Short mmCIF file of C-alpha atoms and ligand atoms in Angstrom, two decimals:
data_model
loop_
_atom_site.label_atom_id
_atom_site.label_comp_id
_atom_site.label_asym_id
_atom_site.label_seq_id
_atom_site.Cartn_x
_atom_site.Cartn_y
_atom_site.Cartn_z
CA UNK A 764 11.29 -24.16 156.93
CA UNK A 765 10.20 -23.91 153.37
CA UNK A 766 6.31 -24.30 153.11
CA UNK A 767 5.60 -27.58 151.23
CA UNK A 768 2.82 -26.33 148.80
CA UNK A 769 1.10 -29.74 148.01
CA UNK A 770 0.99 -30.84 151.69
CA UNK A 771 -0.89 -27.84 152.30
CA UNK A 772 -3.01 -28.68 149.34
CA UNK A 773 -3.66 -31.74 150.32
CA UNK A 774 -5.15 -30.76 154.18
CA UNK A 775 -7.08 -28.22 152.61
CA UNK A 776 -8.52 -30.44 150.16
CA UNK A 777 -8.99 -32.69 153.42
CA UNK A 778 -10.48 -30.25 155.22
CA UNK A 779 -12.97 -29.14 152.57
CA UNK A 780 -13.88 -33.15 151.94
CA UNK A 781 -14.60 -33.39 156.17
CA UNK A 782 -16.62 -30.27 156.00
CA UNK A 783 -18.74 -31.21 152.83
CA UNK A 784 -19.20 -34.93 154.30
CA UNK A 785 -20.93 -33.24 157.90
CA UNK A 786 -23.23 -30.84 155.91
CA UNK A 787 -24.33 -34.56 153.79
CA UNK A 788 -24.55 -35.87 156.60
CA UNK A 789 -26.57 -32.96 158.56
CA UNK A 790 -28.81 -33.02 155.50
CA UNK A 791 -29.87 -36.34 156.64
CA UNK A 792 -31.55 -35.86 159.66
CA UNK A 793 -34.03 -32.64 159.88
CA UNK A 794 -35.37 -31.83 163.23
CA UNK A 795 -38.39 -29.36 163.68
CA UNK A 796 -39.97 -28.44 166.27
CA UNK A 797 -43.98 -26.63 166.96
CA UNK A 798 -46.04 -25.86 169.60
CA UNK A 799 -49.39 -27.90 168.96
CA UNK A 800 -51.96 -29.79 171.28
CA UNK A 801 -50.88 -27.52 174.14
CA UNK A 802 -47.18 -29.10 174.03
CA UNK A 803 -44.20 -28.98 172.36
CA UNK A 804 -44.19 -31.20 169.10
CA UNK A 805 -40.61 -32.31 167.89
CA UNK A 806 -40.18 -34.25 164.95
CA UNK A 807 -36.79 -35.85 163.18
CA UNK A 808 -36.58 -37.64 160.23
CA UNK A 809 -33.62 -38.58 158.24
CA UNK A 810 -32.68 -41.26 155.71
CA UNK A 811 -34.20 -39.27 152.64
CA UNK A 812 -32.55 -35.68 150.77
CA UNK A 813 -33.56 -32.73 152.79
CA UNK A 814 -36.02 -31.36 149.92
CA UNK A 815 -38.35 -34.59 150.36
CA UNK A 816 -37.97 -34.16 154.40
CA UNK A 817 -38.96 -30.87 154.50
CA UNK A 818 -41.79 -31.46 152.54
CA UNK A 819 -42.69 -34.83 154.71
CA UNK A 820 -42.31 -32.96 157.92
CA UNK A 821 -44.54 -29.93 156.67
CA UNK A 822 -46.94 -32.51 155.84
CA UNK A 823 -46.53 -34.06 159.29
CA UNK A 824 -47.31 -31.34 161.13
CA UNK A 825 -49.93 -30.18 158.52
CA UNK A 826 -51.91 -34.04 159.84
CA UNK A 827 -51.49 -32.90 163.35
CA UNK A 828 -53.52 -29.71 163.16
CA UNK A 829 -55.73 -30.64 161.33
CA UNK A 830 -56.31 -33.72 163.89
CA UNK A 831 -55.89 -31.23 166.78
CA UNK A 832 -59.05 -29.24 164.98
CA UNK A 833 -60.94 -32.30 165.32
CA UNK A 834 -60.20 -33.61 168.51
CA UNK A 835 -59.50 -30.71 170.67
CA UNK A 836 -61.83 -29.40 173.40
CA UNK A 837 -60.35 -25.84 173.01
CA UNK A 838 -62.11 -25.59 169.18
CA UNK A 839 -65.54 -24.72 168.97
CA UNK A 840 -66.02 -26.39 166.31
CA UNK A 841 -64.02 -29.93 166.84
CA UNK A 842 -65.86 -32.75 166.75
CA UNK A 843 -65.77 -33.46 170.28
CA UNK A 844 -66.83 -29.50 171.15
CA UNK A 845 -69.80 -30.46 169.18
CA UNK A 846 -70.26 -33.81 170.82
CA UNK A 847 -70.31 -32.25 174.21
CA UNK A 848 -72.99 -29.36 173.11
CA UNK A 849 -75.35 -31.76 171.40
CA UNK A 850 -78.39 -33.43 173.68
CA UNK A 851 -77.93 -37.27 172.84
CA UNK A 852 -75.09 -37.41 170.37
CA UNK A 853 -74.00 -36.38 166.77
CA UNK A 854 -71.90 -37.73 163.41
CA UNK A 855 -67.96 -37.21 163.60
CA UNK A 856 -65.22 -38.08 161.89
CA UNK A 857 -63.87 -41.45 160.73
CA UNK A 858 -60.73 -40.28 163.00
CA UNK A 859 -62.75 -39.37 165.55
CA UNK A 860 -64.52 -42.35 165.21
CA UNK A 861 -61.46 -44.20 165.22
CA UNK A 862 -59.78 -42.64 168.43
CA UNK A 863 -63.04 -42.97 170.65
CA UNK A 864 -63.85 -46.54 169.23
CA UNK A 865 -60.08 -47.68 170.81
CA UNK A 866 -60.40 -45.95 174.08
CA UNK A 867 -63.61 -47.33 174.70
CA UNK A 868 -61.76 -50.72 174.54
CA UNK A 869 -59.21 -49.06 176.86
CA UNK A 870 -62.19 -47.81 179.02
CA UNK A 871 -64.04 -51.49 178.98
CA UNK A 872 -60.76 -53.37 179.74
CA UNK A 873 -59.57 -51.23 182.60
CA UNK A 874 -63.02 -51.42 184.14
CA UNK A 875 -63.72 -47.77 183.96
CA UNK A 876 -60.22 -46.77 185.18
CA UNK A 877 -59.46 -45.56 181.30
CA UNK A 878 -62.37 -42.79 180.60
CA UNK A 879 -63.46 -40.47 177.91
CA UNK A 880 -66.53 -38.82 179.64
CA UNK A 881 -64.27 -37.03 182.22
CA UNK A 882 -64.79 -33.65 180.51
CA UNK A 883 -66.77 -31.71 183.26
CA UNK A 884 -64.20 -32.94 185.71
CA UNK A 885 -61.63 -32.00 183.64
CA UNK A 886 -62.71 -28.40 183.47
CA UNK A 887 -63.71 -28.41 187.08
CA UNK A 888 -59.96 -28.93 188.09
CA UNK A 889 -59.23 -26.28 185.43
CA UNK A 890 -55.52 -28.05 184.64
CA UNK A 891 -56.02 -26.10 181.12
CA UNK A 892 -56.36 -22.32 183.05
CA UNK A 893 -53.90 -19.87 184.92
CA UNK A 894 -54.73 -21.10 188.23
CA UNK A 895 -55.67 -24.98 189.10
CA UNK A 896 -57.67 -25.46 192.64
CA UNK A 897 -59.02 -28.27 194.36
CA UNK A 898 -62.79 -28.66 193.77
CA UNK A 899 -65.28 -29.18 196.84
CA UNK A 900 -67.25 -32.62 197.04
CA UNK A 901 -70.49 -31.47 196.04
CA UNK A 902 -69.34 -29.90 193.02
CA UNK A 903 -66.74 -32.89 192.12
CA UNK A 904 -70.11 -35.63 192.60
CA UNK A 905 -71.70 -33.35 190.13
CA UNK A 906 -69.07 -33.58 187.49
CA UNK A 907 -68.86 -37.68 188.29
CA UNK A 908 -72.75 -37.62 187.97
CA UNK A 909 -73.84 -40.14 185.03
CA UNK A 910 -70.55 -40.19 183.40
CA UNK A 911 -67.97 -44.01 182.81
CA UNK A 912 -67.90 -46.11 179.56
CA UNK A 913 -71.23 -47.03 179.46
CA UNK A 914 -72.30 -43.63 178.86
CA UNK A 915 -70.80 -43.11 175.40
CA UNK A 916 -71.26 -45.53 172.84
CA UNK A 917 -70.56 -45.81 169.07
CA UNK A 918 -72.19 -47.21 165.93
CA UNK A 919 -69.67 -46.27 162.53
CA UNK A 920 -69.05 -42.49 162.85
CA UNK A 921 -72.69 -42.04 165.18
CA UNK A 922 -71.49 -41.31 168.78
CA UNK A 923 -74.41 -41.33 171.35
CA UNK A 924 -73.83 -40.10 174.87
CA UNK A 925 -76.54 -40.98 177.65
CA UNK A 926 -76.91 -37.41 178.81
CA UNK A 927 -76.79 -34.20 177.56
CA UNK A 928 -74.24 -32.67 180.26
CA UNK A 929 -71.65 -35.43 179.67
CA UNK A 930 -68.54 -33.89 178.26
CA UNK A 931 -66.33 -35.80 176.03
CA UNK A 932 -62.37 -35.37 176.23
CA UNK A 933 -59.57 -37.51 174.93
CA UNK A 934 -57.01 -35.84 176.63
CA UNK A 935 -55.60 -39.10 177.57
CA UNK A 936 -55.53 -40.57 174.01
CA UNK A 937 -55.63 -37.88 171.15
CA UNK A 938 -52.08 -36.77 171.15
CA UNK A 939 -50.97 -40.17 170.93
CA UNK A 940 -53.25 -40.54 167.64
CA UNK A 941 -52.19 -38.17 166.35
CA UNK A 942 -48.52 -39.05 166.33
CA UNK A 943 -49.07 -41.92 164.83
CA UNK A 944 -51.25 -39.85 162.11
CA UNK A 945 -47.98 -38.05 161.65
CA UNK A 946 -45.53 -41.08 161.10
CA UNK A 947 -48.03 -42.65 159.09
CA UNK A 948 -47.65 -38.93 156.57
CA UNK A 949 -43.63 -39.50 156.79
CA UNK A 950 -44.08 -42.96 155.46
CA UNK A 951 -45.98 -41.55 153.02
CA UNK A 952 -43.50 -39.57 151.99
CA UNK A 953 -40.85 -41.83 151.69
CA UNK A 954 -39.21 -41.19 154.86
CA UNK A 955 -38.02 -44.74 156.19
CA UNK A 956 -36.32 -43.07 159.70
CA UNK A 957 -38.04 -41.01 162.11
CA UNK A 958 -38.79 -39.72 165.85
CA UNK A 959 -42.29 -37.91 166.85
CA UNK A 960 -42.51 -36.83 169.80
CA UNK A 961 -45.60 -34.59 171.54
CA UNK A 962 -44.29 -34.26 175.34
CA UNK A 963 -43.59 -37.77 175.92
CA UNK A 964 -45.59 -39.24 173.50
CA UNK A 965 -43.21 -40.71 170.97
CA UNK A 966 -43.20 -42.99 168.07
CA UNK A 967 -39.64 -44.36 166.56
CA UNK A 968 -40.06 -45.17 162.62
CA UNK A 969 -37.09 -47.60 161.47
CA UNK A 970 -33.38 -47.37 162.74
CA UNK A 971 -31.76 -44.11 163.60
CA UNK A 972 -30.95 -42.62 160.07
CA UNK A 973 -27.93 -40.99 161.74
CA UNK A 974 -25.69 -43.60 161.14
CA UNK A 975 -27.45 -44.75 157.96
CA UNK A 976 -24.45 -46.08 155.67
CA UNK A 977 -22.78 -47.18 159.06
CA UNK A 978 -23.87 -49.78 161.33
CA UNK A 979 -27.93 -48.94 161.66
CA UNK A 980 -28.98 -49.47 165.18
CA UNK A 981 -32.29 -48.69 167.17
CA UNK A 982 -33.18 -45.52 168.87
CA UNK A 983 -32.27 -45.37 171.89
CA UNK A 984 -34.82 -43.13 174.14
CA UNK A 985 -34.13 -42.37 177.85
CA UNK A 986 -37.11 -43.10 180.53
CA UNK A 987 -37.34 -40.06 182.83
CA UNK A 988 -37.21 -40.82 186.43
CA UNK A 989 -40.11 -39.23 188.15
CA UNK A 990 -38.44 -37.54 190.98
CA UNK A 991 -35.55 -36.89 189.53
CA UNK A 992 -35.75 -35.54 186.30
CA UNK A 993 -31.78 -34.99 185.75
CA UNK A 994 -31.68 -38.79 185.91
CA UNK A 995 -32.82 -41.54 183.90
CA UNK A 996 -34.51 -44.43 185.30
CA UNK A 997 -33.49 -46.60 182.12
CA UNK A 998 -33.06 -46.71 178.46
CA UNK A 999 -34.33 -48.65 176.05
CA UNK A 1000 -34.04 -49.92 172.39
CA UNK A 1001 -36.66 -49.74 170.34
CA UNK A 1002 -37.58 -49.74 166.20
CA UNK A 1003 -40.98 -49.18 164.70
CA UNK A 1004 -42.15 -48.64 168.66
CA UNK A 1005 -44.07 -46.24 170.34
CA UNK A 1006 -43.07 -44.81 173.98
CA UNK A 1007 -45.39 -43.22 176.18
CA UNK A 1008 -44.96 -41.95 179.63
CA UNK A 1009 -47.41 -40.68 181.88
CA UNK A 1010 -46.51 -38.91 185.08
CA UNK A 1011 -47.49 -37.13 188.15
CA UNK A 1012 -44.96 -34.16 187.42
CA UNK A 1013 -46.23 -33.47 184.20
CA UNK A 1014 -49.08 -31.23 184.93
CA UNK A 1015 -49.54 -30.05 188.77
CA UNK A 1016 -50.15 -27.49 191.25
CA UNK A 1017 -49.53 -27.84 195.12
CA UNK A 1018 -52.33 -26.58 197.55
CA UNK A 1019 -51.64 -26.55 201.20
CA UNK A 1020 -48.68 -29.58 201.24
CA UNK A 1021 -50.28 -31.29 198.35
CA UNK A 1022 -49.61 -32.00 195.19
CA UNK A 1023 -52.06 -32.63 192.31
CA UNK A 1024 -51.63 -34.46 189.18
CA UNK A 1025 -54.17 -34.03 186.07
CA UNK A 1026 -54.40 -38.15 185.76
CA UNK A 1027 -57.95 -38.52 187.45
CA UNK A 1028 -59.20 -41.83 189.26
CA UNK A 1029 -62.97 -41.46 187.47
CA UNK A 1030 -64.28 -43.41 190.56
CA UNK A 1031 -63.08 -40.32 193.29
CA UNK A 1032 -62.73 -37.58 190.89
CA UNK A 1033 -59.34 -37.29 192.55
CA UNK A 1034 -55.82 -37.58 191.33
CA UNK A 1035 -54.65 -40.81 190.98
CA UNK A 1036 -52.45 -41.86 193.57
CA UNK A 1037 -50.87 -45.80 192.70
CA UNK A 1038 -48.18 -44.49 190.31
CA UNK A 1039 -45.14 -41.49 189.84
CA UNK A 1040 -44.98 -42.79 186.66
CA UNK A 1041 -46.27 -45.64 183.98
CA UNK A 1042 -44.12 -46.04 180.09
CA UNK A 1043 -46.12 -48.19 177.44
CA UNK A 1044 -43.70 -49.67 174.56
CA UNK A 1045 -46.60 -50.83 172.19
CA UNK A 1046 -47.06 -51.02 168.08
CA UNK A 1047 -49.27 -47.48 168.06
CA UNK A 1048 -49.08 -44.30 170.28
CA UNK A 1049 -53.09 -43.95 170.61
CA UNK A 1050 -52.93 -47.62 172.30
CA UNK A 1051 -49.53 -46.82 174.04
CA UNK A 1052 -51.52 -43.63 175.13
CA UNK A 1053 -54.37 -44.73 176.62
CA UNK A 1054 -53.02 -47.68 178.34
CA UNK A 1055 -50.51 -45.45 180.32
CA UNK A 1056 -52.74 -43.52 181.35
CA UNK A 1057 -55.34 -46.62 182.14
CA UNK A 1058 -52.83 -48.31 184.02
CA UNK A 1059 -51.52 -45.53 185.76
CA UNK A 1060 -54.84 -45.29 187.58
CA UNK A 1061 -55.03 -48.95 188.19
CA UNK A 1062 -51.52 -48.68 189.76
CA UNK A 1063 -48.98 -51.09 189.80
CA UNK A 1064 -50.08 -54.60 189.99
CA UNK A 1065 -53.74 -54.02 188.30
CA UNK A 1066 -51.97 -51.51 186.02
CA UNK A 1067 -49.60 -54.28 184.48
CA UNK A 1068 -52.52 -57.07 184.45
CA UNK A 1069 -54.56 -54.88 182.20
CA UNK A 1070 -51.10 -55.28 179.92
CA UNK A 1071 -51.96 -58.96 179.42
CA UNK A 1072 -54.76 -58.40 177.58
CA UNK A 1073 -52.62 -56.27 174.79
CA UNK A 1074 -50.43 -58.72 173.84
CA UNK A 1075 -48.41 -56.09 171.57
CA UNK A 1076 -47.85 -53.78 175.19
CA UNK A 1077 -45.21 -53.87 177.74
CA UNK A 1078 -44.97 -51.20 180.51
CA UNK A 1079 -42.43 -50.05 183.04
CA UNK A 1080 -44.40 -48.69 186.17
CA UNK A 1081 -42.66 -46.73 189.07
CA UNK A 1082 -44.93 -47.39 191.71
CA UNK A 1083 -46.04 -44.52 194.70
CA UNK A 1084 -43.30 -46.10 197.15
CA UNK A 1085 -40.50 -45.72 194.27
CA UNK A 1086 -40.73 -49.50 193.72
CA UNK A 1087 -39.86 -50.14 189.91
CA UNK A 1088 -42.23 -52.82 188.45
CA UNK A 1089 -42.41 -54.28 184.37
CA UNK A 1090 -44.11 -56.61 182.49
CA UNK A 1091 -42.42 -59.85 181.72
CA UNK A 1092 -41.61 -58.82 177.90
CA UNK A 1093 -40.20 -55.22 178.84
CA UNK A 1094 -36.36 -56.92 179.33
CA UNK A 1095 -35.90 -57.10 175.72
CA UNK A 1096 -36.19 -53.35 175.61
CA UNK A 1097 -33.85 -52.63 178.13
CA UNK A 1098 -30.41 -51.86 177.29
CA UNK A 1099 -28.02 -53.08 180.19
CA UNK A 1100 -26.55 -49.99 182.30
P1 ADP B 2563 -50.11 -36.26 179.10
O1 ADP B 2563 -51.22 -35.43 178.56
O2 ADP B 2563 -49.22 -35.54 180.04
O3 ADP B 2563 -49.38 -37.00 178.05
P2 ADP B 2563 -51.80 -38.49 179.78
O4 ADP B 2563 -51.69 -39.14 178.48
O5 ADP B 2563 -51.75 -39.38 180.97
O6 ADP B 2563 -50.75 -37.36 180.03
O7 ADP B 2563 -53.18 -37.76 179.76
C1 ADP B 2563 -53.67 -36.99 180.79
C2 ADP B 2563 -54.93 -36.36 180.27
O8 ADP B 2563 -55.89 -37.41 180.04
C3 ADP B 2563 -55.59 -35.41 181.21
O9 ADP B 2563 -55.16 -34.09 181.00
C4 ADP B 2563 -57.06 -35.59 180.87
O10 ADP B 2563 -57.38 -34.81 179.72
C5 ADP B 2563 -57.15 -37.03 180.49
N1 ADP B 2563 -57.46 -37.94 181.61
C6 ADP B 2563 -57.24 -37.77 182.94
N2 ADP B 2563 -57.63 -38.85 183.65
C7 ADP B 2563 -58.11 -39.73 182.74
C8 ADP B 2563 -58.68 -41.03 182.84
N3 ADP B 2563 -58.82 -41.64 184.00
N4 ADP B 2563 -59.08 -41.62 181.68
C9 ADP B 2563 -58.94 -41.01 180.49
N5 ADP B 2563 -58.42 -39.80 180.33
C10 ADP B 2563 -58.01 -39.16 181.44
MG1 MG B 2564 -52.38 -41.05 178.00
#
């Protein structure tokens, strides 16, 4: 058969169209990726030419150091390192100011069950070192000793702590900041489509830019299920949202049968034991943050009370028996299996 030279022509002027279309189109979404705030930090962000996202998402990540410097037990010099060396207090940040200001909300509306002063425990249980082990009573009494909300309290950027051993650590609240720190740099930058996430602390700017120019829709994020992680429990919808999950598999060791979870009930010193797992859908990622982990102390029922109160935050809770519970305004969220 006779080739037909402008048939050929044609698929190969096809082909070349298809091929040049995909690498438009995979210039629209960037995804990057960086170890920061001892997880891994992922961030996507399309809608915009890939010059400008580069540049957003170097900024991005450029916010989230610099918050990690400040907020970050493991730096000397961080503001709350310096909080926890001084005798009564010191000056931080405006960011710092900002992130302890909003969990002692957290900390007065959960009754305690949402703390900042639970450095000293923190350490005790050494979640952050090689090798985790339970601590004896005496020594977890002494790292409970004069610490809850009303030991830490703050006038502007003046933080003043009620004694001098009380450690500070927003471990259950600073990554989520800082996220939305980061989205709030994309914006900055233009970008109108975007996903954040620091290990399960996520933030979803706009509609999914991937199908920008097609039908936009919103991200679509997949809940974890907390015993087994190959499955998801559900998925939801969501647009200018952040999702949070806390669980008990995220950080834990197993000592003689039992396994322990870095999400501490401040009045025991103890793992928390209501919850596997709690996800907050709320407008910001420091809120969403410290309400999962507030409510994942509570446990279930308590846990979704103290969502009442927020009237921007719904939560999914999987309770210690398995038992699924939500708050009333989670359905709209939930896209049908
Ligand atoms: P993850 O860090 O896995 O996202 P969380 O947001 O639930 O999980 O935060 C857990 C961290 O919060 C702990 O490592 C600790 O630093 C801190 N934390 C633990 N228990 C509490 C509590 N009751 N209140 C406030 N912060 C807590
Ligand atoms: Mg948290």
């Amino acid at each position: 058969m006779p080739w037909n030279r402008p048939l050929i022509i044609g698929i190969l002027v096809v082909l070349l169209a298809i091929s040049w279309w995909r690498l438009q189109s995979d210039d629209q979404e960037l995804r990057r990726s960086q170890l920061l705030m001892g997880t891994v930090v992922e961030i996507v962000a399309g809608g915009e030419s890939s010059d400008k996202l580069e540049a957003a998402v170097d900024a991005a990540f450029a916010e989230m150091t610099r918050l990690d410097q400040l907020l970050s037990r493991h730096h000397q010099k961080s503001d709350v390192s310096r909080l926890s060396q001084s005798d009564t207090g010191t000056e931080v940040s405006v960011e710092t100011a900002e992130v302890i200001a909003l969990g002692l909300n957290v900390a007065q509306r959960s009754g305690g069950a949402f703390d900042l002063t639970l450095g000293q425990l923190k350490a005790l249980w050494g979640f952050d070192q090689e090798s985790p082990t339970v601590p004896g009573q005496t020594a977890l009494s002494a790292a409970l000793d004069g610490i809850g909300p009303a030991a830490l309290s703050l006038q502007g950027q003046e933080v003043n702590k009620r004694s001098s051993l009380l450690q500070v650590d927003l471990g259950g609240i600073g990554k989520g900041y800082a996220v939305d720190r980061a989205i709030a740099v994309l914006k900055e930058h233009g970008v109108t489509s975007a996903a954040v996430n620091a290990g399960g602390d996520m933030y979803l700017l706009g509609p999914h830019a991937e199908l920008a120019g097609r039908a936009e829709r919103p991200w679509r994020i997949g809940i974890q299920h907390p015993r087994h992680q190959e499955t998801l429990l559900e998925t939801v919808q969501v647009s200018n949202r952040a999702v949070v999950t806390s669980g008990d598999y995220e950080r834990v060791f197993e000592e003689d049968g039992v396994r322990y979870h870095h999400i501490f009930d401040p009045k025991s010193g103890l793992p928390a034991r209501g919850c596997q797992s709690v996800t907050i859908i709320a407008d910001s990622v420091a809120l969403a943050d410290a309400l999962a982990t507030a409510a994942f102390v509570l446990g279930p029922a308590t846990g979704l009370q103290l969502l009442t109160q927020y009237p921007e935050a719904e939560g999914l809770v999987v309770a210690a028996d398995g038992t699924l519970h939500s708050s009333p305004g989670w359905a709209r969220y939930r896209v049908a299996p």
